[in-house]
Amino acid sequence: MQVSACFPSERWVVVWFVTVFDVGVDISPLVEKIDDPNMANDKDLLQVVRLLDDACREAGFFYVKGHGIAEPLMKEVRDVTHKFFQLPYEEKLKIKMTPQNGYRGYQRLGENITNGKPDMQEAIDYYAPIEPGKYGDLATPMEGTNLWPKYPSNFDALLKNYISLLRDLSRKIMQGIALALGGPVDAFEGRTAGDPFWVCRLIGYPVSTDILEEHRTDTGCGAHTDYGLLTLVNQDDDICALEVKNQSGEWIYAKPIPGTFVCNIGDMLKVWSNGIYQPTLHRVVNNSPRYRVSVAFFYESNFDAAIEPVEFCRERTGGVAKYEKVVYGEHLIKKVLNNFIK
């Protein structure tokens, strides 16, 4: 069953599996105080930690505000993304994604594959730089240089600044999640995510009627979970398209709320937490009569991190590891190679 309309309320909400509660995740106390040596005694910060635990445990998806990223900047990033996708096809192909450049750059419509089916989207993929040989043979398929378009002229400077800000924000949220799981604030540092890999994916979803019928499918992006630790989604304010699957098997719209990020957890956090937190299936269906963009920032573990259930999470879940060790880079490469038409 699919819910046929967006969430009707403009209140701050968390997307739960069963319903929508009038609860906000204002993470400003976390953003402002997580580095304070006395933060363990701060009631406001601890309340944010409790809300993060509830959201990750019950839904795996939630909205965040009070994150410190200016709303005009969020909009400017979406605006330049719109402008790029409005360029002539020949111009976009100047930064075409290929295996030779580490699967970085522009993907044409239908080139991305989810569950064996072409997605009705075009996109640009950016990855954290990987120096040749840094991880031996592990990262060879992902080694390459990010490709920046000539137009819009402010594209690269804007995106590089935005990525830097989201990287810092994501680290702070992960510190809050570490506390929510009962671990130390620096649990994700060091060999787990002390040198976090990141992916920034700029995605455009055309109007379905603008796509030739023989090339058209019913989804902008098929149902999937994300690969890493945490995802922050900056989506157009006025188009409902992102859907989250609840425990009843219903697809629930993650209605855009201006100034917020939609945040969700990924596969590596499931393994690391020994299943205490589970990623949630989500998909994109653009039934709007307008072109939609979404800018998704994926905060990952170290590229070469061997992720396995951490001891204090195993102790909370019966003492036995429920998941085998996963090397993040291997997991990512397998997904990338399966999701791209060569």
XYZ file of N, CA, C and O in Angstrom, residues 24 61 131 289 309:
20
model
N 10.415 16.877 17.423
C 11.471 17.440 16.605
C 12.829 16.950 17.029
O 13.073 16.686 18.197
N 15.148 6.616 9.911
C 14.983 7.849 9.134
C 14.463 8.930 10.064
O 13.594 8.657 10.899
N 44.384 8.631 -2.908
C 45.710 8.662 -3.529
C 46.056 7.283 -4.075
O 45.793 6.267 -3.427
N 4.757 17.058 -11.714
C 4.902 17.564 -13.081
C 6.139 18.436 -13.265
O 6.287 19.095 -14.291
N 30.628 -6.130 14.512
C 29.905 -5.704 15.711
C 30.861 -5.334 16.835
O 31.734 -6.131 17.206
